[in-house]
Amino acid sequence: MENKKEKKPGFFAKLKQGLEKTRGGLLGFIFGGGDERVNAEFYEELEDALIIADVGYDTTEQILDKLKARIKEEKISERTAAKEVLVDIMTEFMTTDIPFLDDEKDNVILIVGVNGVGKTTSIGKLAAMYKAEGKKPMLAAADTFRAAAAEQLTVWADRAEVPIVKHGEGADPAAVVFDAIVSYKARKNDLLICDTAGRLHNKKNLMNELAKMRRVIDRELPDAHVEVLLVLDATTGQNAIAQAKAFGESCGLTGIILTKLDGTAKGGVCIAVKNELGLPVRFVGVGEGIDDLQPFDARAFAEAML
Ligand code: GDP
């Protein structure tokens, strides 16, 4: 599934720009600092750089162990060659073989995450992206907690030119999802994207709310392929891992959308969420525009980081 679409020229430029500090300041120093030898210093510098890039301590150690083993096996002595191996290892750590969506079925994507991470924006971008690919997306404004949420999502629905179903503030999110499914069936859509309220501070409510939405989906679209994507803001670093753990306990997450990679040096969280929590990154956001979201490509990402 990865890298199916041709990348727009600006996309990786933006990603690289965001990751520039990691590459230029940390990893760039290790790989372009004059010393070409793979020595104890190299491993120390690399360890620091990976931790600073938010890869996380445990995952960093695992990456270094693999790197050392392969460097020994392949008798590598130069950093340039070590870098190629490191790209391979990081790619492996971020890759999943679980397919995303199922073209033979109805597809539902539940979008969860705390407020401000970029849920609304990502839903709008996803709708536009899938519409451009020939799918028929529909949006459900099931964040009924914030008055502005449905309005903002409507702006994105208009931009992406996709239908949206919404209720008033304080309505039952599961009722919104129910109505959306009725409309989805009537219009013969094939992808339903549901916004949800980001109330992590009230975990029990959140859990009940999500479970109720899920029951409606499972009852009304029993054969649907359902994805639950957690939106994480890459600039929050290791806190993103804490959010992923908390949401993972509340609902069965299937993957991650990592936003705001244009504004951070710390892309390492992509490796950490996959390795520590088994959650593959499915999309990355690199800006506020409708085109600034792309399917995640592990190898291209590893290369951009290094
Ligand atoms: P929500 O509260 O989770 O729905 O978050 P929003 O979608 O409203 O986004 C919060 C802010 O983050 C907005 O100002 C967005 O324009 C901005 N934003 C979202 N995604 C990205 C991204 O990939 N890059 C940048 N730079 N800003 C983003």
Short mmCIF file of C-alpha atoms and ligand atoms in Angstrom, two decimals:
data_model
loop_
_atom_site.label_atom_id
_atom_site.label_comp_id
_atom_site.label_asym_id
_atom_site.label_seq_id
_atom_site.Cartn_x
_atom_site.Cartn_y
_atom_site.Cartn_z
CA MET A 1 0.00 0.00 0.00
CA GLU A 2 2.84 2.35 0.68
CA ASN A 3 4.04 4.78 -1.91
CA LYS A 4 1.28 3.93 -4.35
CA LYS A 5 0.65 7.48 -5.35
CA GLU A 6 3.19 9.54 -7.18
CA LYS A 7 4.56 12.15 -4.81
CA LYS A 8 4.08 15.80 -5.53
CA PRO A 9 7.47 17.46 -5.91
CA GLY A 10 6.91 19.79 -2.96
CA PHE A 11 6.00 17.09 -0.48
CA PHE A 12 9.34 15.55 0.38
CA ALA A 13 10.96 18.93 0.15
CA LYS A 14 8.66 20.02 2.98
CA LEU A 15 9.28 16.84 4.92
CA LYS A 16 13.01 17.23 4.52
CA GLN A 17 12.80 20.86 5.51
CA GLY A 18 11.00 19.83 8.70
CA LEU A 19 13.54 17.13 9.44
CA GLU A 20 16.41 19.39 8.43
CA LYS A 21 17.49 19.97 12.02
CA THR A 22 17.83 16.25 12.63
CA ARG A 23 19.72 15.69 9.43
CA GLY A 24 21.78 18.86 9.39
CA GLY A 25 22.49 19.21 13.07
CA LEU A 26 22.62 15.69 14.45
CA LEU A 27 22.68 12.87 11.97
CA GLY A 28 24.26 15.13 9.35
CA PHE A 29 27.13 15.75 11.71
CA ILE A 30 27.66 12.05 12.24
CA PHE A 31 27.56 11.23 8.57
CA GLY A 32 29.17 14.34 7.15
CA GLY A 33 31.39 15.60 9.93
CA GLY A 34 34.69 14.55 8.41
CA ASP A 35 35.25 11.35 10.38
CA GLU A 36 34.48 8.44 8.08
CA ARG A 37 35.30 5.67 10.55
CA VAL A 38 32.76 3.45 12.22
CA ASN A 39 34.11 3.52 15.76
CA ALA A 40 32.89 3.75 19.36
CA GLU A 41 32.38 7.48 18.94
CA PHE A 42 30.17 6.88 15.94
CA TYR A 43 27.85 4.64 17.95
CA GLU A 44 27.75 7.09 20.85
CA GLU A 45 26.91 10.04 18.61
CA LEU A 46 24.31 8.01 16.78
CA GLU A 47 22.68 6.89 20.02
CA ASP A 48 22.38 10.50 21.22
CA ALA A 49 21.05 11.67 17.87
CA LEU A 50 18.37 8.99 17.69
CA ILE A 51 17.18 9.69 21.23
CA ILE A 52 17.05 13.43 20.52
CA ALA A 53 15.09 12.67 17.34
CA ASP A 54 12.42 11.01 19.56
CA VAL A 55 13.10 7.44 18.54
CA GLY A 56 12.93 6.53 22.26
CA TYR A 57 15.52 4.78 24.37
CA ASP A 58 14.46 1.14 23.95
CA THR A 59 13.97 1.41 20.22
CA THR A 60 17.28 3.23 19.83
CA GLU A 61 19.07 0.37 21.59
CA GLN A 62 17.37 -2.18 19.34
CA ILE A 63 18.33 -0.24 16.23
CA LEU A 64 21.94 0.03 17.40
CA ASP A 65 22.11 -3.71 18.17
CA LYS A 66 20.90 -4.55 14.68
CA LEU A 67 23.22 -2.02 13.11
CA LYS A 68 26.24 -3.36 14.99
CA ALA A 69 25.39 -6.93 13.99
CA ARG A 70 25.06 -6.05 10.32
CA ILE A 71 28.17 -3.88 10.30
CA LYS A 72 30.11 -6.80 11.75
CA GLU A 73 28.56 -9.31 9.38
CA GLU A 74 29.17 -7.18 6.31
CA LYS A 75 32.60 -6.01 7.53
CA ILE A 76 31.66 -2.33 7.12
CA SER A 77 34.22 0.23 8.26
CA GLU A 78 32.98 3.46 6.69
CA ARG A 79 30.10 5.63 7.81
CA THR A 80 28.73 6.10 4.29
CA ALA A 81 28.12 2.35 4.03
CA ALA A 82 26.81 2.23 7.60
CA LYS A 83 24.26 4.88 6.68
CA GLU A 84 22.81 2.69 3.93
CA VAL A 85 22.41 -0.15 6.43
CA LEU A 86 20.82 2.24 8.93
CA VAL A 87 18.26 3.34 6.32
CA ASP A 88 17.39 -0.35 5.77
CA ILE A 89 17.01 -1.02 9.48
CA MET A 90 14.91 2.08 10.13
CA THR A 91 12.71 1.21 7.15
CA GLU A 92 12.19 -2.29 8.52
CA PHE A 93 11.22 -0.87 11.91
CA MET A 94 8.52 1.32 10.35
CA THR A 95 7.12 -1.07 7.74
CA THR A 96 3.91 -3.03 8.08
CA ASP A 97 2.49 -5.68 5.79
CA ILE A 98 -1.07 -5.12 7.00
CA PRO A 99 -3.02 -3.55 4.13
CA PHE A 100 -4.85 -0.26 4.63
CA LEU A 101 -8.52 -0.16 3.55
CA ASP A 102 -10.18 -2.81 1.43
CA ASP A 103 -11.40 -1.85 -2.03
CA GLU A 104 -13.82 -4.78 -2.05
CA LYS A 105 -15.64 -3.55 1.04
CA ASP A 106 -17.22 -0.54 2.69
CA ASN A 107 -14.51 1.33 4.52
CA VAL A 108 -14.88 3.31 7.73
CA ILE A 109 -12.11 5.41 9.27
CA LEU A 110 -12.61 6.64 12.83
CA ILE A 111 -10.29 9.53 13.57
CA VAL A 112 -9.31 9.98 17.21
CA GLY A 113 -6.84 12.23 19.03
CA VAL A 114 -6.65 15.12 21.48
CA ASN A 115 -7.76 18.58 20.38
CA GLY A 116 -5.33 20.62 18.34
CA VAL A 117 -3.31 17.75 16.90
CA GLY A 118 -4.80 18.20 13.43
CA LYS A 119 -7.78 15.83 13.32
CA THR A 120 -10.12 18.13 11.36
CA THR A 121 -7.41 19.19 8.93
CA SER A 122 -6.32 15.58 8.34
CA ILE A 123 -9.90 14.44 7.71
CA GLY A 124 -10.30 17.18 5.10
CA LYS A 125 -7.02 16.22 3.44
CA LEU A 126 -7.92 12.51 3.50
CA ALA A 127 -11.31 13.20 1.92
CA ALA A 128 -9.70 15.26 -0.84
CA MET A 129 -7.00 12.64 -1.43
CA TYR A 130 -9.39 9.69 -1.70
CA LYS A 131 -11.81 11.68 -3.82
CA ALA A 132 -9.00 12.45 -6.23
CA GLU A 133 -8.24 8.70 -6.31
CA GLY A 134 -11.81 7.99 -7.42
CA LYS A 135 -13.34 6.95 -4.09
CA LYS A 136 -16.60 8.37 -2.77
CA PRO A 137 -15.86 9.65 0.74
CA MET A 138 -18.42 10.99 3.18
CA LEU A 139 -17.76 12.74 6.49
CA ALA A 140 -19.51 12.28 9.85
CA ALA A 141 -19.08 15.16 12.30
CA ALA A 142 -19.21 13.02 15.43
CA ASP A 143 -17.25 15.47 17.58
CA THR A 144 -20.40 16.98 19.02
CA PHE A 145 -18.61 18.21 22.12
CA ARG A 146 -17.16 21.40 20.64
CA ALA A 147 -19.55 23.73 18.86
CA ALA A 148 -16.94 24.76 16.32
CA ALA A 149 -15.86 21.22 15.42
CA ALA A 150 -18.71 20.47 13.01
CA GLU A 151 -18.44 23.95 11.45
CA GLN A 152 -14.71 23.54 10.82
CA LEU A 153 -15.25 20.09 9.38
CA THR A 154 -17.96 21.49 7.10
CA VAL A 155 -15.46 24.00 5.72
CA TRP A 156 -13.15 21.09 4.86
CA ALA A 157 -16.02 19.04 3.40
CA ASP A 158 -16.84 21.96 1.10
CA ARG A 159 -13.20 22.37 0.11
CA ALA A 160 -12.88 18.66 -0.66
CA GLU A 161 -16.36 18.66 -2.24
CA VAL A 162 -17.60 15.70 -0.23
CA PRO A 163 -20.90 15.32 1.68
CA ILE A 164 -21.02 15.68 5.47
CA VAL A 165 -23.57 14.64 8.10
CA LYS A 166 -23.75 16.64 11.33
CA HIS A 167 -26.03 17.26 14.31
CA GLY A 168 -26.15 20.08 16.84
CA GLU A 169 -23.73 20.57 19.73
CA GLY A 170 -24.15 18.03 22.50
CA ALA A 171 -25.87 15.47 20.26
CA ASP A 172 -25.09 11.78 20.68
CA PRO A 173 -22.03 11.02 18.49
CA ALA A 174 -23.36 7.51 17.83
CA ALA A 175 -26.57 9.06 16.45
CA VAL A 176 -24.49 11.17 14.07
CA VAL A 177 -22.69 8.04 12.91
CA PHE A 178 -26.02 6.24 12.49
CA ASP A 179 -27.45 9.04 10.34
CA ALA A 180 -24.24 9.26 8.37
CA ILE A 181 -24.44 5.54 7.56
CA VAL A 182 -28.07 5.89 6.40
CA SER A 183 -27.00 8.70 4.08
CA TYR A 184 -23.83 6.82 3.05
CA LYS A 185 -25.88 3.82 1.97
CA ALA A 186 -28.44 5.96 0.12
CA ARG A 187 -25.71 7.82 -1.79
CA LYS A 188 -23.68 4.68 -2.39
CA ASN A 189 -20.51 6.10 -0.89
CA ASP A 190 -17.58 3.76 -0.22
CA LEU A 191 -15.57 5.51 2.50
CA LEU A 192 -16.97 7.01 5.70
CA ILE A 193 -14.59 9.16 7.72
CA CYS A 194 -15.78 9.97 11.26
CA ASP A 195 -14.44 12.76 13.43
CA THR A 196 -14.59 12.13 17.20
CA ALA A 197 -14.23 14.26 20.32
CA GLY A 198 -10.71 14.36 21.74
CA ARG A 199 -11.64 14.03 25.37
CA LEU A 200 -8.73 12.09 26.73
CA HIS A 201 -9.02 13.69 30.17
CA ASN A 202 -12.32 11.90 30.55
CA LYS A 203 -11.23 8.47 29.51
CA LYS A 204 -14.31 6.59 30.65
CA ASN A 205 -16.63 8.84 28.65
CA LEU A 206 -14.38 8.67 25.64
CA MET A 207 -14.24 4.89 25.83
CA ASN A 208 -18.05 4.61 26.13
CA GLU A 209 -18.58 7.05 23.30
CA LEU A 210 -16.18 5.28 20.95
CA ALA A 211 -17.55 1.86 21.87
CA LYS A 212 -21.09 3.04 21.13
CA MET A 213 -20.04 4.45 17.74
CA ARG A 214 -18.30 1.19 17.00
CA ARG A 215 -21.41 -0.83 17.86
CA VAL A 216 -23.47 1.29 15.44
CA ILE A 217 -20.89 0.75 12.68
CA ASP A 218 -20.66 -2.99 13.33
CA ARG A 219 -24.44 -3.32 13.32
CA GLU A 220 -25.22 -1.11 10.32
CA LEU A 221 -22.20 -2.01 8.18
CA PRO A 222 -21.31 -5.48 9.48
CA ASP A 223 -18.96 -6.31 6.62
CA ALA A 224 -17.12 -3.00 6.60
CA HIS A 225 -13.37 -2.68 6.95
CA VAL A 226 -12.84 -0.38 9.96
CA GLU A 227 -9.70 1.61 10.72
CA VAL A 228 -9.17 3.59 13.91
CA LEU A 229 -6.47 6.16 13.29
CA LEU A 230 -4.92 8.20 16.06
CA VAL A 231 -3.74 11.64 15.01
CA LEU A 232 -0.49 12.66 16.70
CA ASP A 233 1.29 16.00 16.52
CA ALA A 234 4.94 15.25 15.75
CA THR A 235 6.07 18.38 17.58
CA THR A 236 4.92 16.92 20.92
CA GLY A 237 7.70 14.33 20.83
CA GLN A 238 7.61 11.57 23.41
CA ASN A 239 4.28 12.85 24.72
CA ALA A 240 2.85 11.46 21.51
CA ILE A 241 3.76 7.97 22.75
CA ALA A 242 1.89 8.62 26.00
CA GLN A 243 -1.17 9.71 24.00
CA ALA A 244 -0.95 6.60 21.82
CA LYS A 245 -0.81 4.39 24.91
CA ALA A 246 -3.80 6.12 26.52
CA PHE A 247 -5.93 6.01 23.36
CA GLY A 248 -4.84 2.45 22.72
CA GLU A 249 -6.35 1.49 26.07
CA SER A 250 -9.60 3.27 25.20
CA CYS A 251 -10.12 2.00 21.67
CA GLY A 252 -8.55 -0.52 19.35
CA LEU A 253 -6.21 1.65 17.33
CA THR A 254 -5.07 0.38 13.94
CA GLY A 255 -2.67 3.14 12.94
CA ILE A 256 -1.33 6.66 13.21
CA ILE A 257 -1.53 9.92 11.28
CA LEU A 258 1.51 11.99 12.19
CA THR A 259 0.95 15.70 11.57
CA LYS A 260 3.11 18.82 11.58
CA LEU A 261 6.27 17.12 10.38
CA ASP A 262 7.02 20.37 8.57
CA GLY A 263 7.59 22.01 11.93
CA THR A 264 9.82 19.57 13.76
CA ALA A 265 13.18 17.92 13.69
CA LYS A 266 11.80 14.91 15.49
CA GLY A 267 10.43 12.37 13.09
CA GLY A 268 11.72 9.51 15.22
CA VAL A 269 8.34 9.06 16.84
CA CYS A 270 7.29 7.19 13.65
CA ILE A 271 9.75 4.46 14.58
CA ALA A 272 8.83 4.47 18.25
CA VAL A 273 5.04 4.09 17.83
CA LYS A 274 5.49 1.21 15.43
CA ASN A 275 8.14 -0.59 17.44
CA GLU A 276 6.81 0.02 20.95
CA LEU A 277 3.08 -0.07 20.28
CA GLY A 278 2.80 -2.00 17.03
CA LEU A 279 1.02 0.93 15.36
CA PRO A 280 2.02 1.68 11.79
CA VAL A 281 2.09 5.29 10.62
CA ARG A 282 -0.35 5.47 7.70
CA PHE A 283 -0.17 9.15 6.73
CA VAL A 284 2.06 12.11 7.42
CA GLY A 285 1.07 15.77 7.35
CA VAL A 286 3.56 18.43 6.33
CA GLY A 287 1.48 21.60 6.20
CA GLU A 288 -1.91 23.22 6.42
CA GLY A 289 -2.88 22.94 2.75
CA ILE A 290 -5.30 20.38 1.34
CA ASP A 291 -2.46 18.58 -0.49
CA ASP A 292 -0.16 18.40 2.51
CA LEU A 293 -0.96 14.84 3.52
CA GLN A 294 0.60 11.75 2.00
CA PRO A 295 0.51 8.01 2.53
CA PHE A 296 3.48 7.07 4.67
CA ASP A 297 6.45 5.66 2.83
CA ALA A 298 8.85 4.10 5.34
CA ARG A 299 11.94 4.08 3.14
CA ALA A 300 11.47 7.61 1.84
CA PHE A 301 10.92 8.71 5.42
CA ALA A 302 14.07 7.00 6.69
CA GLU A 303 16.03 8.58 3.87
CA ALA A 304 14.58 12.01 4.65
CA MET A 305 15.60 11.61 8.30
CA LEU A 306 19.15 10.69 7.41
P1 GDP B 1 -8.06 19.27 15.76
O1 GDP B 1 -8.41 20.09 16.95
O2 GDP B 1 -7.36 18.02 16.14
O3 GDP B 1 -9.21 19.02 14.84
O4 GDP B 1 -6.96 20.10 14.94
P2 GDP B 1 -7.09 21.00 13.64
O5 GDP B 1 -7.27 20.14 12.44
O6 GDP B 1 -8.08 22.07 13.88
O7 GDP B 1 -5.60 21.59 13.54
C1 GDP B 1 -5.04 22.40 14.56
C2 GDP B 1 -4.02 23.35 13.90
O8 GDP B 1 -2.94 22.61 13.38
C3 GDP B 1 -4.59 24.14 12.75
O9 GDP B 1 -4.11 25.46 12.82
C4 GDP B 1 -4.05 23.40 11.52
O10 GDP B 1 -3.92 24.27 10.40
C5 GDP B 1 -2.71 22.95 12.01
N1 GDP B 1 -2.20 21.76 11.30
C6 GDP B 1 -2.81 20.56 11.08
N2 GDP B 1 -2.01 19.71 10.41
C7 GDP B 1 -0.85 20.37 10.17
C8 GDP B 1 0.40 20.01 9.51
O11 GDP B 1 0.65 18.92 9.01
N3 GDP B 1 1.37 21.00 9.50
C9 GDP B 1 1.17 22.23 10.06
N4 GDP B 1 2.17 23.12 10.00
N5 GDP B 1 0.02 22.57 10.68
C10 GDP B 1 -0.97 21.67 10.74
#
